Amino acid sequence: MRFSVYDITSSTSDGASAWRPVDNKFPHSAAYQHSLEQARIADEVGIDIYFFTEHHSNAGFQIVPSPHLMIAALSQTTSKVRLGAMTLNLPLYHPVRAAEEIRMLDLLTNGRLEIGLGRGLAGHEQAGFGVQRADSESLFDAAFPLIKQLLTDGGAASYAAGPWQGEGVALVPEATQTPHPPIWMAGISEKSIRKAARLGVNLCTAFLDADDTARTAAIYRDEWQAAHPGTPTGSYATMQHIFVAETEAEARKLAQPHLAAWLGAGHEASVMISQSTTVDKGYEDHKAWFDKITSLPFQEAVENHRIIFGTPDQCVAQLLEKAKAGVDMFQGWFQFGGLDFEASNRSMRLFGEHVAPAVKAALGTDTTPAQPAAI
């Protein structure tokens, strides 16, 4: 199993969602500096990958519209941790520009880049760019193969993909990882999980309980082998909130109120998704997913492994259950809601110094490739 960080770079107070502005608890400048600091901690303690996410038009929820800029900054202050975006919302990008920036970042990171690609979830973000929500899937389907072609071939004499067409593309700079950096797709619905497998890319799911983790891992593996028989299956990751403390009492005091508030905020997400399904039926599975976590009792979320929480030993046991379910990369959300910055820093250090090594030791020889292939 490998380990990564999911950084949403939030300045918000508890109970916020991507669809409701709230008052900031932290200045944006402080939130940025904390993200940069946490990435350096991840580099220091041996965490494998540090992912930023992309959101727009909600200053209370997430304040990084360009993960690429954060990766560029950290390319010069880290040396070991891999850096990535989970995910770039492809309908908002020109594919040629996206491919150019990916090449540039791969060079700046000295081959430590990971790419996450998706179509986006929050409708108000798409609207801000003039993208119709119902068009997001077709735009992704047009952009993805073109970006992959450009990265693999180094350019194109001409191209026509959805609304984009052009000619004479020579991609610079030259490739660092060949044929391209590892590619990820974030997926919640069964449709997205199957699509990631058919496209031959690594998959990251989110907030799944124990049963859903095993079920979706099996779907991904089976769909992969049906589409690419005999090839090594891509990496299957799951993203969860995590908090590690010396004692369970300390974890409950410092983190439980913030995690419980996040669980309660799922209601607003469910309402928004419900409204959007009248525009795009492809988001119906997202509504069912949010409904599952709406007002979920905190202890139940821990017991069914939607949240990784407690002492190092408790977190090790919970992550070993994830491994049994088919997870080969865990993605931890360490900074959430109004959690104190120093508390999340201590949690990350405990994770990197005690939890991750213990999980790897318990699992024995790790056969997962350092950079999982994407076809």
mmCIF file with all atom_site columns, C-alpha atoms in Angstrom, residues 89-298:
data_model
loop_
_atom_site.group_PDB
_atom_site.id
_atom_site.type_symbol
_atom_site.label_atom_id
_atom_site.label_alt_id
_atom_site.label_comp_id
_atom_site.label_asym_id
_atom_site.label_entity_id
_atom_site.label_seq_id
_atom_site.pdbx_PDB_ins_code
_atom_site.Cartn_x
_atom_site.Cartn_y
_atom_site.Cartn_z
_atom_site.occupancy
_atom_site.B_iso_or_equiv
_atom_site.pdbx_formal_charge
_atom_site.auth_seq_id
_atom_site.auth_comp_id
_atom_site.auth_asym_id
_atom_site.auth_atom_id
_atom_site.pdbx_PDB_model_num
ATOM 1   C CA . ASN A 1 89  ? -11.703 19.628 -14.304 1.00 0.00 ? 89  ASN A CA 1
ATOM 2   C CA . LEU A 1 90  ? -11.129 18.990 -18.011 1.00 0.00 ? 90  LEU A CA 1
ATOM 3   C CA . PRO A 1 91  ? -14.222 20.806 -19.362 1.00 0.00 ? 91  PRO A CA 1
ATOM 4   C CA . LEU A 1 92  ? -12.683 24.044 -18.064 1.00 0.00 ? 92  LEU A CA 1
ATOM 5   C CA . TYR A 1 93  ? -9.363  23.600 -19.949 1.00 0.00 ? 93  TYR A CA 1
ATOM 6   C CA . HIS A 1 94  ? -8.142  23.775 -23.500 1.00 0.00 ? 94  HIS A CA 1
ATOM 7   C CA . PRO A 1 95  ? -6.514  20.358 -23.985 1.00 0.00 ? 95  PRO A CA 1
ATOM 8   C CA . VAL A 1 96  ? -3.357  21.762 -25.581 1.00 0.00 ? 96  VAL A CA 1
ATOM 9   C CA . ARG A 1 97  ? -2.758  24.163 -22.695 1.00 0.00 ? 97  ARG A CA 1
ATOM 10  C CA . ALA A 1 98  ? -3.402  21.350 -20.187 1.00 0.00 ? 98  ALA A CA 1
ATOM 11  C CA . ALA A 1 99  ? -0.899  19.058 -21.934 1.00 0.00 ? 99  ALA A CA 1
ATOM 12  C CA . GLU A 1 100 ? 1.726   21.809 -22.078 1.00 0.00 ? 100 GLU A CA 1
ATOM 13  C CA . GLU A 1 101 ? 1.397   22.539 -18.368 1.00 0.00 ? 101 GLU A CA 1
ATOM 14  C CA . ILE A 1 102 ? 1.594   18.840 -17.501 1.00 0.00 ? 102 ILE A CA 1
ATOM 15  C CA . ARG A 1 103 ? 4.837   18.515 -19.462 1.00 0.00 ? 103 ARG A CA 1
ATOM 16  C CA . MET A 1 104 ? 6.250   21.631 -17.792 1.00 0.00 ? 104 MET A CA 1
ATOM 17  C CA . LEU A 1 105 ? 5.334   20.473 -14.282 1.00 0.00 ? 105 LEU A CA 1
ATOM 18  C CA . ASP A 1 106 ? 6.798   17.039 -14.892 1.00 0.00 ? 106 ASP A CA 1
ATOM 19  C CA . LEU A 1 107 ? 10.093  18.693 -15.757 1.00 0.00 ? 107 LEU A CA 1
ATOM 20  C CA . LEU A 1 108 ? 9.980   21.082 -12.783 1.00 0.00 ? 108 LEU A CA 1
ATOM 21  C CA . THR A 1 109 ? 9.268   18.209 -10.369 1.00 0.00 ? 109 THR A CA 1
ATOM 22  C CA . ASN A 1 110 ? 12.025  16.101 -11.925 1.00 0.00 ? 110 ASN A CA 1
ATOM 23  C CA . GLY A 1 111 ? 9.557   13.365 -12.833 1.00 0.00 ? 111 GLY A CA 1
ATOM 24  C CA . ARG A 1 112 ? 7.508   13.445 -9.627  1.00 0.00 ? 112 ARG A CA 1
ATOM 25  C CA . LEU A 1 113 ? 4.198   14.493 -11.229 1.00 0.00 ? 113 LEU A CA 1
ATOM 26  C CA . GLU A 1 114 ? 0.888   12.608 -11.059 1.00 0.00 ? 114 GLU A CA 1
ATOM 27  C CA . ILE A 1 115 ? -2.113  13.675 -13.179 1.00 0.00 ? 115 ILE A CA 1
ATOM 28  C CA . GLY A 1 116 ? -5.736  13.499 -12.004 1.00 0.00 ? 116 GLY A CA 1
ATOM 29  C CA . LEU A 1 117 ? -8.445  14.197 -14.596 1.00 0.00 ? 117 LEU A CA 1
ATOM 30  C CA . GLY A 1 118 ? -12.221 14.531 -14.185 1.00 0.00 ? 118 GLY A CA 1
ATOM 31  C CA . ARG A 1 119 ? -15.301 16.367 -15.412 1.00 0.00 ? 119 ARG A CA 1
ATOM 32  C CA . GLY A 1 120 ? -16.141 18.216 -12.192 1.00 0.00 ? 120 GLY A CA 1
ATOM 33  C CA . LEU A 1 121 ? -18.909 17.896 -9.619  1.00 0.00 ? 121 LEU A CA 1
ATOM 34  C CA . ALA A 1 122 ? -20.152 21.344 -8.575  1.00 0.00 ? 122 ALA A CA 1
ATOM 35  C CA . GLY A 1 123 ? -22.471 22.871 -11.163 1.00 0.00 ? 123 GLY A CA 1
ATOM 36  C CA . HIS A 1 124 ? -21.885 26.461 -10.102 1.00 0.00 ? 124 HIS A CA 1
ATOM 37  C CA . GLU A 1 125 ? -18.207 26.064 -10.980 1.00 0.00 ? 125 GLU A CA 1
ATOM 38  C CA . GLN A 1 126 ? -19.012 24.889 -14.484 1.00 0.00 ? 126 GLN A CA 1
ATOM 39  C CA . ALA A 1 127 ? -21.502 27.732 -14.897 1.00 0.00 ? 127 ALA A CA 1
ATOM 40  C CA . GLY A 1 128 ? -18.856 30.273 -13.986 1.00 0.00 ? 128 GLY A CA 1
ATOM 41  C CA . PHE A 1 129 ? -16.842 29.174 -17.013 1.00 0.00 ? 129 PHE A CA 1
ATOM 42  C CA . GLY A 1 130 ? -19.859 29.118 -19.311 1.00 0.00 ? 130 GLY A CA 1
ATOM 43  C CA . VAL A 1 131 ? -19.871 25.323 -19.440 1.00 0.00 ? 131 VAL A CA 1
ATOM 44  C CA . GLN A 1 132 ? -23.259 23.652 -19.552 1.00 0.00 ? 132 GLN A CA 1
ATOM 45  C CA . ARG A 1 133 ? -23.467 20.926 -16.923 1.00 0.00 ? 133 ARG A CA 1
ATOM 46  C CA . ALA A 1 134 ? -25.085 18.538 -19.391 1.00 0.00 ? 134 ALA A CA 1
ATOM 47  C CA . ASP A 1 135 ? -22.062 18.955 -21.685 1.00 0.00 ? 135 ASP A CA 1
ATOM 48  C CA . SER A 1 136 ? -19.423 18.121 -19.070 1.00 0.00 ? 136 SER A CA 1
ATOM 49  C CA . GLU A 1 137 ? -19.206 14.422 -19.900 1.00 0.00 ? 137 GLU A CA 1
ATOM 50  C CA . SER A 1 138 ? -18.901 14.918 -23.657 1.00 0.00 ? 138 SER A CA 1
ATOM 51  C CA . LEU A 1 139 ? -16.233 17.588 -23.101 1.00 0.00 ? 139 LEU A CA 1
ATOM 52  C CA . PHE A 1 140 ? -14.254 15.226 -20.873 1.00 0.00 ? 140 PHE A CA 1
ATOM 53  C CA . ASP A 1 141 ? -14.594 12.434 -23.425 1.00 0.00 ? 141 ASP A CA 1
ATOM 54  C CA . ALA A 1 142 ? -13.275 14.747 -26.151 1.00 0.00 ? 142 ALA A CA 1
ATOM 55  C CA . ALA A 1 143 ? -10.411 16.238 -24.113 1.00 0.00 ? 143 ALA A CA 1
ATOM 56  C CA . PHE A 1 144 ? -9.030  13.084 -22.488 1.00 0.00 ? 144 PHE A CA 1
ATOM 57  C CA . PRO A 1 145 ? -7.811  11.207 -25.583 1.00 0.00 ? 145 PRO A CA 1
ATOM 58  C CA . LEU A 1 146 ? -6.372  14.373 -27.093 1.00 0.00 ? 146 LEU A CA 1
ATOM 59  C CA . ILE A 1 147 ? -4.360  15.195 -23.958 1.00 0.00 ? 147 ILE A CA 1
ATOM 60  C CA . LYS A 1 148 ? -3.109  11.624 -23.772 1.00 0.00 ? 148 LYS A CA 1
ATOM 61  C CA . GLN A 1 149 ? -2.170  11.663 -27.465 1.00 0.00 ? 149 GLN A CA 1
ATOM 62  C CA . LEU A 1 150 ? -0.302  14.946 -27.115 1.00 0.00 ? 150 LEU A CA 1
ATOM 63  C CA . LEU A 1 151 ? 1.604   13.735 -24.050 1.00 0.00 ? 151 LEU A CA 1
ATOM 64  C CA . THR A 1 152 ? 2.480   10.411 -25.661 1.00 0.00 ? 152 THR A CA 1
ATOM 65  C CA . ASP A 1 153 ? 3.344   11.612 -29.157 1.00 0.00 ? 153 ASP A CA 1
ATOM 66  C CA . GLY A 1 154 ? 4.740   15.022 -28.267 1.00 0.00 ? 154 GLY A CA 1
ATOM 67  C CA . GLY A 1 155 ? 2.324   16.905 -30.492 1.00 0.00 ? 155 GLY A CA 1
ATOM 68  C CA . ALA A 1 156 ? -0.092  16.618 -33.380 1.00 0.00 ? 156 ALA A CA 1
ATOM 69  C CA . ALA A 1 157 ? -0.077  17.782 -36.983 1.00 0.00 ? 157 ALA A CA 1
ATOM 70  C CA . SER A 1 158 ? -3.790  18.531 -36.567 1.00 0.00 ? 158 SER A CA 1
ATOM 71  C CA . TYR A 1 159 ? -6.607  17.654 -34.226 1.00 0.00 ? 159 TYR A CA 1
ATOM 72  C CA . ALA A 1 160 ? -10.379 17.909 -33.914 1.00 0.00 ? 160 ALA A CA 1
ATOM 73  C CA . ALA A 1 161 ? -11.870 17.001 -30.546 1.00 0.00 ? 161 ALA A CA 1
ATOM 74  C CA . GLY A 1 162 ? -15.288 18.279 -29.500 1.00 0.00 ? 162 GLY A CA 1
ATOM 75  C CA . PRO A 1 163 ? -15.209 22.071 -29.677 1.00 0.00 ? 163 PRO A CA 1
ATOM 76  C CA . TRP A 1 164 ? -11.417 22.136 -30.028 1.00 0.00 ? 164 TRP A CA 1
ATOM 77  C CA . GLN A 1 165 ? -9.546  22.013 -33.305 1.00 0.00 ? 165 GLN A CA 1
ATOM 78  C CA . GLY A 1 166 ? -6.115  23.130 -34.397 1.00 0.00 ? 166 GLY A CA 1
ATOM 79  C CA . GLU A 1 167 ? -2.912  22.165 -36.121 1.00 0.00 ? 167 GLU A CA 1
ATOM 80  C CA . GLY A 1 168 ? 0.843   22.249 -35.786 1.00 0.00 ? 168 GLY A CA 1
ATOM 81  C CA . VAL A 1 169 ? 1.159   21.369 -32.094 1.00 0.00 ? 169 VAL A CA 1
ATOM 82  C CA . ALA A 1 170 ? 4.718   20.632 -30.954 1.00 0.00 ? 170 ALA A CA 1
ATOM 83  C CA . LEU A 1 171 ? 4.583   20.001 -27.233 1.00 0.00 ? 171 LEU A CA 1
ATOM 84  C CA . VAL A 1 172 ? 7.341   21.561 -25.149 1.00 0.00 ? 172 VAL A CA 1
ATOM 85  C CA . PRO A 1 173 ? 9.198   20.964 -22.956 1.00 0.00 ? 173 PRO A CA 1
ATOM 86  C CA . GLU A 1 174 ? 10.315  17.417 -23.690 1.00 0.00 ? 174 GLU A CA 1
ATOM 87  C CA . ALA A 1 175 ? 8.885   14.512 -21.728 1.00 0.00 ? 175 ALA A CA 1
ATOM 88  C CA . THR A 1 176 ? 10.377  13.636 -18.345 1.00 0.00 ? 176 THR A CA 1
ATOM 89  C CA . GLN A 1 177 ? 8.327   10.537 -17.478 1.00 0.00 ? 177 GLN A CA 1
ATOM 90  C CA . THR A 1 178 ? 7.582   8.435  -20.533 1.00 0.00 ? 178 THR A CA 1
ATOM 91  C CA . PRO A 1 179 ? 5.191   7.999  -22.120 1.00 0.00 ? 179 PRO A CA 1
ATOM 92  C CA . HIS A 1 180 ? 3.547   10.355 -19.624 1.00 0.00 ? 180 HIS A CA 1
ATOM 93  C CA . PRO A 1 181 ? 3.069   10.792 -15.852 1.00 0.00 ? 181 PRO A CA 1
ATOM 94  C CA . PRO A 1 182 ? 0.717   8.356  -14.094 1.00 0.00 ? 182 PRO A CA 1
ATOM 95  C CA . ILE A 1 183 ? -2.893  9.309  -14.803 1.00 0.00 ? 183 ILE A CA 1
ATOM 96  C CA . TRP A 1 184 ? -5.700  9.177  -12.233 1.00 0.00 ? 184 TRP A CA 1
ATOM 97  C CA . MET A 1 185 ? -9.425  9.647  -12.416 1.00 0.00 ? 185 MET A CA 1
ATOM 98  C CA . ALA A 1 186 ? -11.633 10.422 -9.431  1.00 0.00 ? 186 ALA A CA 1
ATOM 99  C CA . GLY A 1 187 ? -14.841 8.414  -9.468  1.00 0.00 ? 187 GLY A CA 1
ATOM 100 C CA . ILE A 1 188 ? -17.845 7.952  -7.210  1.00 0.00 ? 188 ILE A CA 1
ATOM 101 C CA . SER A 1 189 ? -20.498 6.444  -9.471  1.00 0.00 ? 189 SER A CA 1
ATOM 102 C CA . GLU A 1 190 ? -20.254 2.931  -10.879 1.00 0.00 ? 190 GLU A CA 1
ATOM 103 C CA . LYS A 1 191 ? -20.280 4.500  -14.342 1.00 0.00 ? 191 LYS A CA 1
ATOM 104 C CA . SER A 1 192 ? -17.159 6.546  -13.542 1.00 0.00 ? 192 SER A CA 1
ATOM 105 C CA . ILE A 1 193 ? -15.420 3.566  -11.938 1.00 0.00 ? 193 ILE A CA 1
ATOM 106 C CA . ARG A 1 194 ? -15.988 1.487  -15.048 1.00 0.00 ? 194 ARG A CA 1
ATOM 107 C CA . LYS A 1 195 ? -14.885 4.355  -17.278 1.00 0.00 ? 195 LYS A CA 1
ATOM 108 C CA . ALA A 1 196 ? -11.588 4.722  -15.394 1.00 0.00 ? 196 ALA A CA 1
ATOM 109 C CA . ALA A 1 197 ? -10.914 1.020  -15.921 1.00 0.00 ? 197 ALA A CA 1
ATOM 110 C CA . ARG A 1 198 ? -11.783 1.152  -19.623 1.00 0.00 ? 198 ARG A CA 1
ATOM 111 C CA . LEU A 1 199 ? -9.586  4.228  -20.113 1.00 0.00 ? 199 LEU A CA 1
ATOM 112 C CA . GLY A 1 200 ? -6.710  2.399  -18.443 1.00 0.00 ? 200 GLY A CA 1
ATOM 113 C CA . VAL A 1 201 ? -6.101  4.927  -15.665 1.00 0.00 ? 201 VAL A CA 1
ATOM 114 C CA . ASN A 1 202 ? -5.694  4.700  -11.896 1.00 0.00 ? 202 ASN A CA 1
ATOM 115 C CA . LEU A 1 203 ? -8.839  5.276  -9.814  1.00 0.00 ? 203 LEU A CA 1
ATOM 116 C CA . CYS A 1 204 ? -9.509  7.217  -6.614  1.00 0.00 ? 204 CYS A CA 1
ATOM 117 C CA . THR A 1 205 ? -12.863 6.851  -4.846  1.00 0.00 ? 205 THR A CA 1
ATOM 118 C CA . ALA A 1 206 ? -13.930 8.731  -1.711  1.00 0.00 ? 206 ALA A CA 1
ATOM 119 C CA . PHE A 1 207 ? -15.657 8.279  1.672   1.00 0.00 ? 207 PHE A CA 1
ATOM 120 C CA . LEU A 1 208 ? -16.686 4.672  1.011   1.00 0.00 ? 208 LEU A CA 1
ATOM 121 C CA . ASP A 1 209 ? -17.553 2.319  3.831   1.00 0.00 ? 209 ASP A CA 1
ATOM 122 C CA . ALA A 1 210 ? -16.026 -1.143 4.135   1.00 0.00 ? 210 ALA A CA 1
ATOM 123 C CA . ASP A 1 211 ? -18.602 -2.925 1.963   1.00 0.00 ? 211 ASP A CA 1
ATOM 124 C CA . ASP A 1 212 ? -18.628 -0.307 -0.801  1.00 0.00 ? 212 ASP A CA 1
ATOM 125 C CA . THR A 1 213 ? -14.833 -0.243 -0.870  1.00 0.00 ? 213 THR A CA 1
ATOM 126 C CA . ALA A 1 214 ? -14.649 -3.972 -1.571  1.00 0.00 ? 214 ALA A CA 1
ATOM 127 C CA . ARG A 1 215 ? -17.492 -3.805 -4.090  1.00 0.00 ? 215 ARG A CA 1
ATOM 128 C CA . THR A 1 216 ? -16.059 -0.934 -6.126  1.00 0.00 ? 216 THR A CA 1
ATOM 129 C CA . ALA A 1 217 ? -12.528 -2.369 -6.038  1.00 0.00 ? 217 ALA A CA 1
ATOM 130 C CA . ALA A 1 218 ? -13.900 -5.585 -7.554  1.00 0.00 ? 218 ALA A CA 1
ATOM 131 C CA . ILE A 1 219 ? -15.822 -3.645 -10.225 1.00 0.00 ? 219 ILE A CA 1
ATOM 132 C CA . TYR A 1 220 ? -12.677 -1.739 -11.168 1.00 0.00 ? 220 TYR A CA 1
ATOM 133 C CA . ARG A 1 221 ? -10.493 -4.862 -11.346 1.00 0.00 ? 221 ARG A CA 1
ATOM 134 C CA . ASP A 1 222 ? -13.044 -6.857 -13.354 1.00 0.00 ? 222 ASP A CA 1
ATOM 135 C CA . GLU A 1 223 ? -13.738 -4.019 -15.793 1.00 0.00 ? 223 GLU A CA 1
ATOM 136 C CA . TRP A 1 224 ? -10.005 -3.439 -16.256 1.00 0.00 ? 224 TRP A CA 1
ATOM 137 C CA . GLN A 1 225 ? -9.317  -7.065 -17.138 1.00 0.00 ? 225 GLN A CA 1
ATOM 138 C CA . ALA A 1 226 ? -12.294 -7.137 -19.501 1.00 0.00 ? 226 ALA A CA 1
ATOM 139 C CA . ALA A 1 227 ? -10.973 -4.061 -21.305 1.00 0.00 ? 227 ALA A CA 1
ATOM 140 C CA . HIS A 1 228 ? -7.240  -4.835 -21.050 1.00 0.00 ? 228 HIS A CA 1
ATOM 141 C CA . PRO A 1 229 ? -6.907  -8.587 -20.528 1.00 0.00 ? 229 PRO A CA 1
ATOM 142 C CA . GLY A 1 230 ? -3.619  -9.781 -19.093 1.00 0.00 ? 230 GLY A CA 1
ATOM 143 C CA . THR A 1 231 ? -2.302  -6.313 -18.206 1.00 0.00 ? 231 THR A CA 1
ATOM 144 C CA . PRO A 1 232 ? -1.482  -5.165 -14.645 1.00 0.00 ? 232 PRO A CA 1
ATOM 145 C CA . THR A 1 233 ? -4.538  -3.469 -13.129 1.00 0.00 ? 233 THR A CA 1
ATOM 146 C CA . GLY A 1 234 ? -4.130  0.190  -12.248 1.00 0.00 ? 234 GLY A CA 1
ATOM 147 C CA . SER A 1 235 ? -3.912  1.481  -8.709  1.00 0.00 ? 235 SER A CA 1
ATOM 148 C CA . TYR A 1 236 ? -7.152  1.643  -6.689  1.00 0.00 ? 236 TYR A CA 1
ATOM 149 C CA . ALA A 1 237 ? -7.169  4.425  -4.081  1.00 0.00 ? 237 ALA A CA 1
ATOM 150 C CA . THR A 1 238 ? -9.705  5.606  -1.554  1.00 0.00 ? 238 THR A CA 1
ATOM 151 C CA . MET A 1 239 ? -9.838  9.023  0.065   1.00 0.00 ? 239 MET A CA 1
ATOM 152 C CA . GLN A 1 240 ? -10.991 9.412  3.667   1.00 0.00 ? 240 GLN A CA 1
ATOM 153 C CA . HIS A 1 241 ? -10.705 11.948 6.455   1.00 0.00 ? 241 HIS A CA 1
ATOM 154 C CA . ILE A 1 242 ? -7.977  10.967 8.886   1.00 0.00 ? 242 ILE A CA 1
ATOM 155 C CA . PHE A 1 243 ? -6.828  12.130 12.291  1.00 0.00 ? 243 PHE A CA 1
ATOM 156 C CA . VAL A 1 244 ? -4.067  10.459 14.314  1.00 0.00 ? 244 VAL A CA 1
ATOM 157 C CA . ALA A 1 245 ? -3.301  11.329 17.948  1.00 0.00 ? 245 ALA A CA 1
ATOM 158 C CA . GLU A 1 246 ? -1.294  9.876  20.803  1.00 0.00 ? 246 GLU A CA 1
ATOM 159 C CA . THR A 1 247 ? -4.509  8.893  22.605  1.00 0.00 ? 247 THR A CA 1
ATOM 160 C CA . GLU A 1 248 ? -8.089  8.352  21.531  1.00 0.00 ? 248 GLU A CA 1
ATOM 161 C CA . ALA A 1 249 ? -9.215  10.931 24.068  1.00 0.00 ? 249 ALA A CA 1
ATOM 162 C CA . GLU A 1 250 ? -6.995  13.542 22.428  1.00 0.00 ? 250 GLU A CA 1
ATOM 163 C CA . ALA A 1 251 ? -8.320  12.617 18.978  1.00 0.00 ? 251 ALA A CA 1
ATOM 164 C CA . ARG A 1 252 ? -11.895 12.994 20.161  1.00 0.00 ? 252 ARG A CA 1
ATOM 165 C CA . LYS A 1 253 ? -11.185 16.344 21.785  1.00 0.00 ? 253 LYS A CA 1
ATOM 166 C CA . LEU A 1 254 ? -9.279  17.881 18.874  1.00 0.00 ? 254 LEU A CA 1
ATOM 167 C CA . ALA A 1 255 ? -10.881 16.387 15.769  1.00 0.00 ? 255 ALA A CA 1
ATOM 168 C CA . GLN A 1 256 ? -14.234 14.732 16.446  1.00 0.00 ? 256 GLN A CA 1
ATOM 169 C CA . PRO A 1 257 ? -16.265 18.001 16.527  1.00 0.00 ? 257 PRO A CA 1
ATOM 170 C CA . HIS A 1 258 ? -14.899 19.051 13.133  1.00 0.00 ? 258 HIS A CA 1
ATOM 171 C CA . LEU A 1 259 ? -15.439 15.632 11.548  1.00 0.00 ? 259 LEU A CA 1
ATOM 172 C CA . ALA A 1 260 ? -18.980 15.381 12.911  1.00 0.00 ? 260 ALA A CA 1
ATOM 173 C CA . ALA A 1 261 ? -19.775 18.826 11.498  1.00 0.00 ? 261 ALA A CA 1
ATOM 174 C CA . TRP A 1 262 ? -18.528 17.746 8.069   1.00 0.00 ? 262 TRP A CA 1
ATOM 175 C CA . LEU A 1 263 ? -20.755 14.664 8.117   1.00 0.00 ? 263 LEU A CA 1
ATOM 176 C CA . GLY A 1 264 ? -23.752 16.843 8.892   1.00 0.00 ? 264 GLY A CA 1
ATOM 177 C CA . ALA A 1 265 ? -22.974 19.154 5.979   1.00 0.00 ? 265 ALA A CA 1
ATOM 178 C CA . GLY A 1 266 ? -23.607 16.330 3.543   1.00 0.00 ? 266 GLY A CA 1
ATOM 179 C CA . HIS A 1 267 ? -27.273 17.326 3.439   1.00 0.00 ? 267 HIS A CA 1
ATOM 180 C CA . GLU A 1 268 ? -26.626 20.443 1.392   1.00 0.00 ? 268 GLU A CA 1
ATOM 181 C CA . ALA A 1 269 ? -24.532 18.506 -1.091  1.00 0.00 ? 269 ALA A CA 1
ATOM 182 C CA . SER A 1 270 ? -27.355 15.997 -1.463  1.00 0.00 ? 270 SER A CA 1
ATOM 183 C CA . VAL A 1 271 ? -29.871 18.772 -2.174  1.00 0.00 ? 271 VAL A CA 1
ATOM 184 C CA . MET A 1 272 ? -27.606 20.324 -4.795  1.00 0.00 ? 272 MET A CA 1
ATOM 185 C CA . ILE A 1 273 ? -27.010 16.994 -6.512  1.00 0.00 ? 273 ILE A CA 1
ATOM 186 C CA . SER A 1 274 ? -30.744 16.292 -6.462  1.00 0.00 ? 274 SER A CA 1
ATOM 187 C CA . GLN A 1 275 ? -31.389 19.551 -8.306  1.00 0.00 ? 275 GLN A CA 1
ATOM 188 C CA . SER A 1 276 ? -28.669 18.856 -10.857 1.00 0.00 ? 276 SER A CA 1
ATOM 189 C CA . THR A 1 277 ? -29.989 15.410 -11.807 1.00 0.00 ? 277 THR A CA 1
ATOM 190 C CA . THR A 1 278 ? -32.819 17.144 -13.648 1.00 0.00 ? 278 THR A CA 1
ATOM 191 C CA . VAL A 1 279 ? -30.096 18.507 -15.953 1.00 0.00 ? 279 VAL A CA 1
ATOM 192 C CA . ASP A 1 280 ? -27.711 15.558 -16.107 1.00 0.00 ? 280 ASP A CA 1
ATOM 193 C CA . LYS A 1 281 ? -28.817 12.070 -15.057 1.00 0.00 ? 281 LYS A CA 1
ATOM 194 C CA . GLY A 1 282 ? -25.153 11.102 -14.802 1.00 0.00 ? 282 GLY A CA 1
ATOM 195 C CA . TYR A 1 283 ? -25.056 12.662 -11.330 1.00 0.00 ? 283 TYR A CA 1
ATOM 196 C CA . GLU A 1 284 ? -27.820 10.475 -9.818  1.00 0.00 ? 284 GLU A CA 1
ATOM 197 C CA . ASP A 1 285 ? -25.288 8.087  -8.278  1.00 0.00 ? 285 ASP A CA 1
ATOM 198 C CA . HIS A 1 286 ? -23.605 11.070 -6.634  1.00 0.00 ? 286 HIS A CA 1
ATOM 199 C CA . LYS A 1 287 ? -26.850 11.956 -4.880  1.00 0.00 ? 287 LYS A CA 1
ATOM 200 C CA . ALA A 1 288 ? -27.196 8.422  -3.518  1.00 0.00 ? 288 ALA A CA 1
ATOM 201 C CA . TRP A 1 289 ? -23.593 8.599  -2.331  1.00 0.00 ? 289 TRP A CA 1
ATOM 202 C CA . PHE A 1 290 ? -24.175 11.893 -0.488  1.00 0.00 ? 290 PHE A CA 1
ATOM 203 C CA . ASP A 1 291 ? -27.439 10.604 0.973   1.00 0.00 ? 291 ASP A CA 1
ATOM 204 C CA . LYS A 1 292 ? -25.476 7.787  2.621   1.00 0.00 ? 292 LYS A CA 1
ATOM 205 C CA . ILE A 1 293 ? -23.289 10.192 4.575   1.00 0.00 ? 293 ILE A CA 1
ATOM 206 C CA . THR A 1 294 ? -25.956 12.769 5.415   1.00 0.00 ? 294 THR A CA 1
ATOM 207 C CA . SER A 1 295 ? -26.088 13.107 9.203   1.00 0.00 ? 295 SER A CA 1
ATOM 208 C CA . LEU A 1 296 ? -24.179 9.848  9.641   1.00 0.00 ? 296 LEU A CA 1
ATOM 209 C CA . PRO A 1 297 ? -23.300 9.369  13.329  1.00 0.00 ? 297 PRO A CA 1
ATOM 210 C CA . PHE A 1 298 ? -19.616 9.960  13.910  1.00 0.00 ? 298 PHE A CA 1
#
